[in-house]
Coordinates of C-alpha atoms in Angstrom, one line a residue:
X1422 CA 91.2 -83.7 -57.4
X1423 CA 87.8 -84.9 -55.9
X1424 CA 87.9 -88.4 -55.2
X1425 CA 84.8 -90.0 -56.0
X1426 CA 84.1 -91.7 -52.3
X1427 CA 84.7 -88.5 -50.6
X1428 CA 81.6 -86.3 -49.3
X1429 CA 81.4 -82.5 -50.7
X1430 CA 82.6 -79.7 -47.7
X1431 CA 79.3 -77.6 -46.9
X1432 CA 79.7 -73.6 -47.7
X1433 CA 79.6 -71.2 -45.6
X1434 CA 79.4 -67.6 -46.3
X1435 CA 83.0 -67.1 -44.7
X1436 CA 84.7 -69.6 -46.4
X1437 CA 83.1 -68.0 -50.0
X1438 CA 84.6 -64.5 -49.1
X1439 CA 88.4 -65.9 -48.3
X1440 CA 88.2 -67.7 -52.2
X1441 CA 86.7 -64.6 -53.6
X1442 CA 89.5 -62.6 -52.4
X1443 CA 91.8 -64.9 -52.9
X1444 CA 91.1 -64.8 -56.6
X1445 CA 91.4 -61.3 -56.9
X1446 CA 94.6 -61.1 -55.6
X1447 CA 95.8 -63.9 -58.1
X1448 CA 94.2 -61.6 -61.6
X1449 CA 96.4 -58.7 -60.1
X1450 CA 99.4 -60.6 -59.6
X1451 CA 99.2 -62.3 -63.1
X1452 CA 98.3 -58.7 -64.8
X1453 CA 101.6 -57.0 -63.5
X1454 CA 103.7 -59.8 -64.8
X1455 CA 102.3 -59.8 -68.3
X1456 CA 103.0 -55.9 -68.2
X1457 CA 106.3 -56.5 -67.6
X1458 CA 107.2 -58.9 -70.4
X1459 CA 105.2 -56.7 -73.1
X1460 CA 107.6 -53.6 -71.3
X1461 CA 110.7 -55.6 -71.7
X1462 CA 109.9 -56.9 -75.3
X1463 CA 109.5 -53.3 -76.5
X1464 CA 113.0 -52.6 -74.9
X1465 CA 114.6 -54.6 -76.7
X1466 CA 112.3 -54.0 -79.7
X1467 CA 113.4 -50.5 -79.9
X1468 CA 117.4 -51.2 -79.1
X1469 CA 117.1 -54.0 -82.0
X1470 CA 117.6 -51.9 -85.7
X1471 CA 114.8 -53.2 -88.2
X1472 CA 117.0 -54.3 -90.7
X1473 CA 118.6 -56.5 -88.8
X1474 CA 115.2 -58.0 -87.5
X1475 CA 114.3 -58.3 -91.1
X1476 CA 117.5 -60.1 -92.1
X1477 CA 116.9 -61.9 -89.5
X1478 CA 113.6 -63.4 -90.7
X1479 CA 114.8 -63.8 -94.1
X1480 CA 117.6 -66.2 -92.8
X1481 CA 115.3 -68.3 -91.0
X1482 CA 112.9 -68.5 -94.1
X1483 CA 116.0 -69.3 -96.4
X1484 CA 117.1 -72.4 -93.9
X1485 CA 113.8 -74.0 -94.0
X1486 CA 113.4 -73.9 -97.6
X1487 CA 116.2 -75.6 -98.2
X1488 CA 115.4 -77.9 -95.4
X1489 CA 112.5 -78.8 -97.0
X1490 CA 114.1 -79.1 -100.3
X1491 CA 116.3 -81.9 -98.8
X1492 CA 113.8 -83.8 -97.5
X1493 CA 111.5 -83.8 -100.5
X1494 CA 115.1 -84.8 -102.9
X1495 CA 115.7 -87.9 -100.5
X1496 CA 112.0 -88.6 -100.2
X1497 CA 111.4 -87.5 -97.2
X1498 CA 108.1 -85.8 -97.2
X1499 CA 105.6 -87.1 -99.8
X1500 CA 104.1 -85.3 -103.0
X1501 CA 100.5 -84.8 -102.5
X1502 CA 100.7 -82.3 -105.8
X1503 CA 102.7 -82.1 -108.9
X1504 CA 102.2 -80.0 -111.7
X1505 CA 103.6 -81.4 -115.1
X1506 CA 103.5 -79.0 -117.9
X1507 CA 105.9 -80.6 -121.1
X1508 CA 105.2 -83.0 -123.6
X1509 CA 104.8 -86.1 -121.5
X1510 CA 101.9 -87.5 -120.5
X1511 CA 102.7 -88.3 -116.7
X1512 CA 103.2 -91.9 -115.7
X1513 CA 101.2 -92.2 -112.7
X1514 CA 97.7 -94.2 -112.9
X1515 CA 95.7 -90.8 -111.7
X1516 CA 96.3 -87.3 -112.6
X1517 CA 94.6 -84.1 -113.3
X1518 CA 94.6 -82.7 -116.8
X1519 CA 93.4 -78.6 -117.0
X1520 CA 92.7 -77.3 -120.7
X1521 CA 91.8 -73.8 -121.2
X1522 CA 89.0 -73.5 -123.3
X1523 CA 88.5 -71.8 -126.8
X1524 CA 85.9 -69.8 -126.0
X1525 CA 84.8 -68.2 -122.3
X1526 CA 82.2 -70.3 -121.0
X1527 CA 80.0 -67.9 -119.5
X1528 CA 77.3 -69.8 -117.6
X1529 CA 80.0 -70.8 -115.1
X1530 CA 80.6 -68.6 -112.2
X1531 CA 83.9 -68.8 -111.0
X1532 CA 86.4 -67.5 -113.5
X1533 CA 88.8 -70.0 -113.5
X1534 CA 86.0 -72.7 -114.6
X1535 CA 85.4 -70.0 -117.1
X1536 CA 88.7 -70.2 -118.8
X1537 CA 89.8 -74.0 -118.1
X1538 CA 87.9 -77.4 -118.5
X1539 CA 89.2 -79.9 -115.5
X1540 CA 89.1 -83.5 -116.1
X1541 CA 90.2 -86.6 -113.4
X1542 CA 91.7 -89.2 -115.1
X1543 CA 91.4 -92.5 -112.3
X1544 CA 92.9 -95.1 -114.1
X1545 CA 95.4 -94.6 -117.0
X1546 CA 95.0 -98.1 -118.6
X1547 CA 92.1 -97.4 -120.9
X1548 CA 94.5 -94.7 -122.3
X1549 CA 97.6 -96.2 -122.6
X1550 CA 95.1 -99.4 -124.5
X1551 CA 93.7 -96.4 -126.6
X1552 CA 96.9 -94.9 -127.5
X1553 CA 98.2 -98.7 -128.5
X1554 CA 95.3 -99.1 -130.9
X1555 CA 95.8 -95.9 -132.5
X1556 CA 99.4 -96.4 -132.7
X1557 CA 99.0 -99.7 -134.6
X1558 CA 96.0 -98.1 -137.3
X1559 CA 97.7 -95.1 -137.5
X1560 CA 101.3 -95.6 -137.0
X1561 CA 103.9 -92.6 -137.4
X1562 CA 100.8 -90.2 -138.2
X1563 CA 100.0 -90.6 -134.4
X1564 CA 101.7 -87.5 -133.2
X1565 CA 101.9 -86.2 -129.7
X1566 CA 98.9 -83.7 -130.6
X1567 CA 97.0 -87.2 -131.5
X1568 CA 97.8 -88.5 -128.3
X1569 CA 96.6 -85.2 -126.2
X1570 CA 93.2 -85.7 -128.1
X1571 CA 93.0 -89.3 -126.7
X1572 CA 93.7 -88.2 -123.4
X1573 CA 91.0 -85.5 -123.7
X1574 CA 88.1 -88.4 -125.1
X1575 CA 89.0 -90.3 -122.3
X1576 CA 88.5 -87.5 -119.7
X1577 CA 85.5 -86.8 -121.3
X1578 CA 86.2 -83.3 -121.9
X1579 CA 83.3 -81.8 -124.7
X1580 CA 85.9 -79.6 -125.8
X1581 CA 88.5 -80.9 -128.1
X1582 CA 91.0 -79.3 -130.9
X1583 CA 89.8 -79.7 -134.5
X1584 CA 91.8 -78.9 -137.8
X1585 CA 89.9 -79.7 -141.1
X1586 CA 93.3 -80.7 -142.7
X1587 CA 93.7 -82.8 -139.9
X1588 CA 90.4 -84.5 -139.7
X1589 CA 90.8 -88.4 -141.0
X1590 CA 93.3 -88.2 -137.7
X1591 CA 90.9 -87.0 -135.5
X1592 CA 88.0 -89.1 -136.7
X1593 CA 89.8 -92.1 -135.8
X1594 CA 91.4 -91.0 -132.6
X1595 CA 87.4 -90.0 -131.4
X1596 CA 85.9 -93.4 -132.3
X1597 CA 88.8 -95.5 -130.4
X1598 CA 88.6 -92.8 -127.6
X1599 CA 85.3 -93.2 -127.4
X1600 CA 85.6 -97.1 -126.7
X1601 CA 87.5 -96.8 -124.0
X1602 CA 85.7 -93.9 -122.2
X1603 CA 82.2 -95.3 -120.9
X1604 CA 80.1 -92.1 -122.1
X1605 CA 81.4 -93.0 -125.6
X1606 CA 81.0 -96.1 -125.6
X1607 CA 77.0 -96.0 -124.6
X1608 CA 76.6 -93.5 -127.7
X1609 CA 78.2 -95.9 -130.6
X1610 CA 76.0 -98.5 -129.0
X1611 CA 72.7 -96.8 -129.8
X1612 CA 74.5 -95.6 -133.2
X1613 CA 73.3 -97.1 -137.0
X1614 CA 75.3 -99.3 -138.5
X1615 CA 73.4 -97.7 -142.1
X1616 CA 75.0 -96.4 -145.2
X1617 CA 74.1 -92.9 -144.6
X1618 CA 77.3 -91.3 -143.5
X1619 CA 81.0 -93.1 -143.9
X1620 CA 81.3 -92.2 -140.1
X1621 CA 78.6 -95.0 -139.3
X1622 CA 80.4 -97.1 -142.2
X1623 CA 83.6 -96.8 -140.5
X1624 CA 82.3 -96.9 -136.6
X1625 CA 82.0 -100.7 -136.7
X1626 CA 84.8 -101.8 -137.6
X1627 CA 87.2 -99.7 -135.8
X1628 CA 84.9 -100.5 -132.9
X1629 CA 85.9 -104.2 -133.1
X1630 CA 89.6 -103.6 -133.7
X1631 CA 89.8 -101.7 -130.4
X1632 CA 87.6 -104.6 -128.8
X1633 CA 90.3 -107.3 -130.1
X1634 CA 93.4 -105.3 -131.4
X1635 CA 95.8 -107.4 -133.9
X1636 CA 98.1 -106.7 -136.5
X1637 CA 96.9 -109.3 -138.9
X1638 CA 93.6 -106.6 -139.3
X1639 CA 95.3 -103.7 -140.1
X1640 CA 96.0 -103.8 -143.2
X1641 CA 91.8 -104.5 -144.1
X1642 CA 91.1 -101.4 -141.6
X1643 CA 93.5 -99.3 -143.4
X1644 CA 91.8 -100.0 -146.6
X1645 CA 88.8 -99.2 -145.6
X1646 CA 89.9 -95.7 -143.6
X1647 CA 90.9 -95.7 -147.3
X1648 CA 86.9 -94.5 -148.2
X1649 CA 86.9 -91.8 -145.1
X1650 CA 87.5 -88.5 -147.7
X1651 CA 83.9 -89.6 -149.9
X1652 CA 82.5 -87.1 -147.5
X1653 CA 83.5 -84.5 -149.2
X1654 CA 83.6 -85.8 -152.9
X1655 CA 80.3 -83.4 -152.7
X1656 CA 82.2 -80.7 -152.4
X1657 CA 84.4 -80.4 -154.7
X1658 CA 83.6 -77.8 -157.7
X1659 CA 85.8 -79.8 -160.5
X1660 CA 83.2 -82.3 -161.9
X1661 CA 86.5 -83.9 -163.2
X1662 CA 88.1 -84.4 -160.5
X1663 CA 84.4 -85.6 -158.5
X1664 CA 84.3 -88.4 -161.1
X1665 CA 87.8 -89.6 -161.3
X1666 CA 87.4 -90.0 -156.8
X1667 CA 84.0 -92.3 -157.5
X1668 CA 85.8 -93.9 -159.8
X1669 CA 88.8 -94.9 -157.9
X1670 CA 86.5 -95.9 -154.8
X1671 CA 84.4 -98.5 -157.6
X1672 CA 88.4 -99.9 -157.8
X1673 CA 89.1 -99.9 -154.1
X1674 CA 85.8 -101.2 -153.4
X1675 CA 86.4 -104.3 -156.3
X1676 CA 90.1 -104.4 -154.1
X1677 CA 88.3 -104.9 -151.1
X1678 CA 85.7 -107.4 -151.6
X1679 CA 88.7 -109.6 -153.4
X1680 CA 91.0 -109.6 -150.5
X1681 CA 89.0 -109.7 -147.7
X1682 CA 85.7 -111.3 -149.1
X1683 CA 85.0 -113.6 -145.9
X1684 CA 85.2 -110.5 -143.4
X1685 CA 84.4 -107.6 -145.3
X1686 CA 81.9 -108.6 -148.1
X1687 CA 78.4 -107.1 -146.2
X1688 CA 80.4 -103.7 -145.3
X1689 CA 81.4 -103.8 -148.6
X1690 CA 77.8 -104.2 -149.8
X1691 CA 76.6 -100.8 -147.9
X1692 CA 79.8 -99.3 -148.8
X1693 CA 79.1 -100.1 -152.6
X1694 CA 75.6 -99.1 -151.8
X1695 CA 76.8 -95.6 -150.0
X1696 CA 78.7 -94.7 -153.1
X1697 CA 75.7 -95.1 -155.6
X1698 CA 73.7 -93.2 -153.0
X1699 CA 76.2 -90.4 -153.0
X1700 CA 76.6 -90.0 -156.8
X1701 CA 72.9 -89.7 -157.1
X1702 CA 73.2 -86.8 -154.8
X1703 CA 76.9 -85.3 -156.6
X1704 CA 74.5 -85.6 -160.1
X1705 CA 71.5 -84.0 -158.3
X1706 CA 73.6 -80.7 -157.5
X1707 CA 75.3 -80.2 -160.6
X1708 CA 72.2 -80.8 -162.6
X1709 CA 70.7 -78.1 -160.4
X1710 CA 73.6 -75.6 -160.9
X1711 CA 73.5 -76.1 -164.3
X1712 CA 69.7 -75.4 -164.1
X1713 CA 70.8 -72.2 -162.5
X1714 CA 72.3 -70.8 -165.5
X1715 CA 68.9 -70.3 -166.8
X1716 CA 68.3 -67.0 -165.1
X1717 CA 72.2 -66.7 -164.1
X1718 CA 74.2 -66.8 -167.5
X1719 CA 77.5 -66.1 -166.2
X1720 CA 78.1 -68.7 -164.5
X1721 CA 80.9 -71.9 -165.4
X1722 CA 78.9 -75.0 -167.0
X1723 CA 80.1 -78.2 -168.5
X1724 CA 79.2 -81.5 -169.7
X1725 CA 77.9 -83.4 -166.3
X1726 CA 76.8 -86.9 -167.7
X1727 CA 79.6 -87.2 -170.1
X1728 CA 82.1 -86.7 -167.3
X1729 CA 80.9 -89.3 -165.2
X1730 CA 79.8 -91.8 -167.7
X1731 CA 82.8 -94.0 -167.1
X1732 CA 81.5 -93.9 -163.3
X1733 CA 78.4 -95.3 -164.0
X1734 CA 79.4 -98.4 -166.6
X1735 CA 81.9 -99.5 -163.9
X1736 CA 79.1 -99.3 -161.1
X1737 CA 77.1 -100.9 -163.6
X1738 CA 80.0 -104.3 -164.0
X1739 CA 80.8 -104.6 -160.6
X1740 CA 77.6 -104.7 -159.3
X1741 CA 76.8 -108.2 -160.9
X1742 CA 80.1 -109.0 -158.8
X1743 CA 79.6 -107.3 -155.4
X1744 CA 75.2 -107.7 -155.2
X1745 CA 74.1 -110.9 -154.3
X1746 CA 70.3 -110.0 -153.9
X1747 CA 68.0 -109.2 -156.7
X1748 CA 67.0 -105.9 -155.1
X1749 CA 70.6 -104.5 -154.7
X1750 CA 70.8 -105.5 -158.8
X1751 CA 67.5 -103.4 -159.1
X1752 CA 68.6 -100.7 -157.3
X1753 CA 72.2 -100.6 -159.5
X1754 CA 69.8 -100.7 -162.8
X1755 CA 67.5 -98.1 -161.9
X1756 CA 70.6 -96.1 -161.8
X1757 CA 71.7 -96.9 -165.0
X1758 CA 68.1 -96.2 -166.6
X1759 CA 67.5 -93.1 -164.4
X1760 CA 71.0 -91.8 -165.6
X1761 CA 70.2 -91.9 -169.3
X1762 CA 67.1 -90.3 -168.5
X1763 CA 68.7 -87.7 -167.2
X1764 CA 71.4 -87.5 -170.3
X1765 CA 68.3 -86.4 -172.5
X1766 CA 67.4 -83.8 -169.8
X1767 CA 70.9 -82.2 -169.8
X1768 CA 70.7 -82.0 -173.8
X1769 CA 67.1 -80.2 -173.9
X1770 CA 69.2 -78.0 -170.4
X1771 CA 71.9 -77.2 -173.1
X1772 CA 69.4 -76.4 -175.8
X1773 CA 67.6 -74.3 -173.9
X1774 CA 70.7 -72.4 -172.7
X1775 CA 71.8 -71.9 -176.6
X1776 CA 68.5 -69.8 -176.7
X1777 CA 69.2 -67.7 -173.4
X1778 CA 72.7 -66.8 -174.4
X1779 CA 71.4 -65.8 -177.6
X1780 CA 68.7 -63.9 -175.9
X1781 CA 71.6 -62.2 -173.8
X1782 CA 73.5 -61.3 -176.8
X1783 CA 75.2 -57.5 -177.0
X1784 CA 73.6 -56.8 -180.3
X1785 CA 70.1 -56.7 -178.6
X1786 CA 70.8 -53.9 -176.6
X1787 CA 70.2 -51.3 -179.1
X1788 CA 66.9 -53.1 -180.2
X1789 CA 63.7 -50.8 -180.4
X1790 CA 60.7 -53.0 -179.7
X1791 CA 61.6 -55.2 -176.9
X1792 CA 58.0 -57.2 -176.6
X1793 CA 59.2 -60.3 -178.1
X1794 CA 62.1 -60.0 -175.4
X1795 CA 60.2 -59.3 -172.6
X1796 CA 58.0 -62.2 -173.4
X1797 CA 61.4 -64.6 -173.7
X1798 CA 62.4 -63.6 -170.1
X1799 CA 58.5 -64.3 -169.0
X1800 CA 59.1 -68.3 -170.1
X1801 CA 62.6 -68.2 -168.6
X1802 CA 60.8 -67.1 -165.5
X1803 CA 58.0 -69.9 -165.7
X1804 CA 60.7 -72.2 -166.8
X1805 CA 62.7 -71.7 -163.1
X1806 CA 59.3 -71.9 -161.1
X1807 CA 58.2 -75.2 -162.9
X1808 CA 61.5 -76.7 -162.0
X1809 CA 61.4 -75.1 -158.6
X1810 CA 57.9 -76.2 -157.8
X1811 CA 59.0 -80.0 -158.9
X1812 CA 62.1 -80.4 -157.0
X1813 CA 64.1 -81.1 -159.5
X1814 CA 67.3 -81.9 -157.4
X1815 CA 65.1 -84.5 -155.1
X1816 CA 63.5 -86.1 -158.5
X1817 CA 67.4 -86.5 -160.0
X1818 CA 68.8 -88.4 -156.4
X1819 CA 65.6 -90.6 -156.3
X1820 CA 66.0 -91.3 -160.0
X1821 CA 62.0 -91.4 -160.2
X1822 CA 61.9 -92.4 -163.9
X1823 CA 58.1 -91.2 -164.0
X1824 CA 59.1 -88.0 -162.9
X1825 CA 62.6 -87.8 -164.8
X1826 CA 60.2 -88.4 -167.9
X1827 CA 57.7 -85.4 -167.4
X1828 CA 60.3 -82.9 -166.4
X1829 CA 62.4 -83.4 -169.9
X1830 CA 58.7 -83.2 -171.4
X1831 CA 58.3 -79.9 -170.1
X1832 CA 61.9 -78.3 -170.7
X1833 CA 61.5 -79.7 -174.1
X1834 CA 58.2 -77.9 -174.6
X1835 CA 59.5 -74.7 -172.7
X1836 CA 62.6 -74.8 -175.4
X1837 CA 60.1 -74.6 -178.0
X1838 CA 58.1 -72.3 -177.0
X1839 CA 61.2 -69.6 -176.5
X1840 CA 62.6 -70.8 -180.2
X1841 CA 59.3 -69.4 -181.7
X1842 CA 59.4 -66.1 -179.5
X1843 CA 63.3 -65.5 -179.5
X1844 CA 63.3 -62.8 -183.0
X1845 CA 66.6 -63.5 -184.9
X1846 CA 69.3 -61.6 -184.2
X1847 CA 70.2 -58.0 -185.9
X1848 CA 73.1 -58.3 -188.6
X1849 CA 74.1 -54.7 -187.1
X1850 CA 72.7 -52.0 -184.6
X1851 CA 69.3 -50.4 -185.6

C-alpha cells in the first residue's frame, strides 16, 4: 500500500529485471500446483464408482427440496408466484388470469400469446362490487361461469364465452362488467339512450343500479330485464306465437308504468314506442313472405292481420294511457290506420294467390295451347318486379298510407288482369 505522502522509487533497468523474473517464477510455481489438484481429483474420480457419485447427487437434491419445502410451510421464504387453477377466484387484490383462446391468434408472434390471452387484474374491488350487483339482479342464475365472465370484462380481455341459450345472462354480466372496468365504461358513455335496440333500452338502467346498488330496485330492474327476449320476437316463424309475445309485453308494459310510474314512466314511453316500432317491422316480413308465394307456391302462408289484430286494439287502448304527447298519440294512430290499410292489401295478396294456385293446378299439365298460360306467368313476373321496385317491406314498417294506398291499387289491378287471362280449368285431361 502506497501511502499518499510518500514519493515514488525511481526505476532502474536492474531493479525492472529482478520483478520480471520474479514473476515468472511465481506463474510456474502456481501452474504445478493447479496440476496437481486436477491429478489428484481424477484419482479419486476414477476409484469413486459412478453410481455412487450419482446417488450421491440425488441425496443432496432430495435434502434441499425438502428443506425448502419446510421453510415455505412455516413461511419462511415468500411466494413471489402462485398458480391457482380450481374454481375459486383467488383472494388476493392482484393476480394474473391466462385464458386460452378459441381461435389461434395468428398476428402474434410468440406461440404462447398465440394460444392464451393474459390479463393483470391490480385491484380486485371493482370485481368483487361487480359480482355483488350481479348477484343481487340475478340471484341463484349467477353461476360460477357468470362470475368467470365478470372477471374476464374487468380484465378487459376481447375474448369472452358466449352461449345463445345463455345470452339474457351474459347481456347483463357485460353491461355491469363494463361499469366497473374503465374501457367499458367510456363506451356506454358515448352510447344512445334511443329505442332502437332493447340493449340501449336496458343500458341505462342497469347502469344506475351498479352506480347506486339497492334492493329496493330490484324488483323494477327485473321487470324490465323482463323485455330483454323482444329481440328475437322477429325471429320466430310461428305468427301465433309472434303475436301472443307482443301481446304479453302491451301487459307487462301496462304492469310497469302502474307500479313504478314516478321512476319508470319515460323508459316506459320508448319502450312502448320500441314495441310498435318492432311490430311494424314483424308485419313488414311476413307480408313480404307471404308476397313470396307469388312466384313460390309451396311455401306455408296464413292469416297475418287476423293474428295480430288483438295486438294492435290493445296498443291502440293503452296508448291513450301511457302517451302523454300528441305526437306519440299520432304515431299510435297512424298504426292503427296504416294497419287496416294493410288488411285490404293482404285480401287482394290472398286473391291473387287463389288465381296462381289455380294457375298451378295438375290438370293443366296436359293442356295443348299454353299461350294464355304463358301470358299468366308474364303478369306474375311484373307483379314481383312492381312490388320489388316499390319496397314493399320498407312502405309496410313506415306505414306510408299514400303509398300503402297505390300498392293495393296495383295488386288489385294485377289480380284482374290474371282473372281475365287465367282460361277455366279442364273438367278432365285433353
Amino acid at each position: 500500500v502506497m501511502r499518499a505522502d510518500a514519493s515514488p522509487k525511481k526505476k532502474s533497468p536492474h531493479r525492472e529485471g529482478r520483478l520480471d523474473r520474479r514473476k515468472q517464477r511465481d506463474r510456474s510455481e502456481s501452474r504445478k500446483k493447479r496440476k496437481g489438484k486436477n491429478s489428484v481429483k481424477k484419482r479419486e474420480a476414477r476409484s469413486m464408482p459412478r453410481g455412487r457419485f450419482a446417488h450421491h447427487q440425488a441425496a443432496q437434491r432430495d435434502a434441499a427440496k425438502k428443506e425448502l419445502e419446510v421453510e415455505l410451510a412455516g413461511g419462511g421464504l415468500p411466494t413471489y408466484l402462485e398458480f391457482v387453477d380450481d374454481k375459486e377466484i383467488p383472494d388476493t387484490q392482484q393476480f394474473v388470469v391466462i385464458v386460452p383462446r378459441e381461435t389461434k391468434l395468428e398476428t402474434e408472434k410468440n406461440e404462447f400469446d398465440q394460444l392464451y390471452a393474459i390479463a393483470f387484474v391490480r385491484n380486485r374491488a371493482n370485481l368483487d362490487q361487480s359480482i355483488h350487483v350481479a348477484s343481487l339482479l340475478l340471484e341463484d342464475l349467477l353461476t360460477w361461469e357468470g362470475k368467470m365472465d365478470l372477471l374476464m370484462i374487468n380484465a378487459c380481455l376481447a375474448e369472452r364465452r358466449l352461449n345463445k341459450f345463455l345470452l339474457f345472462e351474459r347481456f347483463i354480466l357485460d353491461t355491469i362488467g363494463s361499469h366497473f372496468c374503465v374501457e367499458g365504461r367510456k363506451r356506454a358513455e358515448t352510447a344512445s339512450d334511443e329505442a332502437k335496440s332493447m340493449h340501449l333500452l336496458l343500458v341505462p338502467p342497469i347502469t344506475a343500479f351498479a352506480q347506486a346498488p339497492s334492493s329496493d330496485c330490484v324488483s323494477r330492474l327485473q321487470l324490465q330485464c323482463a323485455f330483454f327476449d323482444l329481440q328475437f320476437v322477429g325471429e320466430e316463424e310461428d305468427m301465433a306465437k309472434a303475436a301472443h309475445r307482443l301481446e304479453r309485453a302491451l301487459t307487462q308494459i301496462f304492469l310497469l308504468y302502474s307500479l313504478f310510474q314516478e321512476e319508470a314512466a319515460e323508459w316506459s314511453r320508448r319502450l312502448f314506442l320500441y314495441v310498435l316500432d318492432l311490430f311494424s317491422t314483424i308485419l313488414a316480413s311476413y307480408i313480404m313472405k307471404k308476397s313470396s308465394l307469388i312466384t313460390n307456391p309451396d311455401g306455408v302462408g296464413g292469416q297475418i292481420c287476423q293474428t295480430f289484430d288483438k295486438f294492435v286494439k290493445r296498443a291502440k287502448e293503452l296508448s291513450g294511457e301511457i302517451f302523454e304527447s300528441s305526437e306519440d298519440r299520432a304515431n299510435a294512430e297512424k298504426l292503427v290506420f296504416s294497419f287496416s290499410v294493410v288488411e285490404i292489401l293482404e285480401e287482394e295478396i290472398d286473391a291473387l294467390l287463389d288465381l296462381v294456385r289455380s294457375l298451378n293446378d295438375e290438370r293443366r299439365d296436359m293442356t295443348m295451347y299454353r299461350a294464355p298460360l304463358d301470358e299468366c306467368e308474364q303478369v306474375l313476373t311484373e307483379v314481383v318486379t312492381y312490388l320489388d321496385e316499390n319496397c314493399l317491406a320498407s312502405v309496410v314498417e313506415s306505414g306510408s298510407l299514400e303509398a300503402l294506398r297505390s300498392i293495393v291499387q296495383a295488386v288489385v289491378a294485377f289480380t284482374k288482369k290474371l282473372d281475365k287471362l287465367l282460361p277455366p280449368l279442364p273438367e278432365g285431361n285433353e
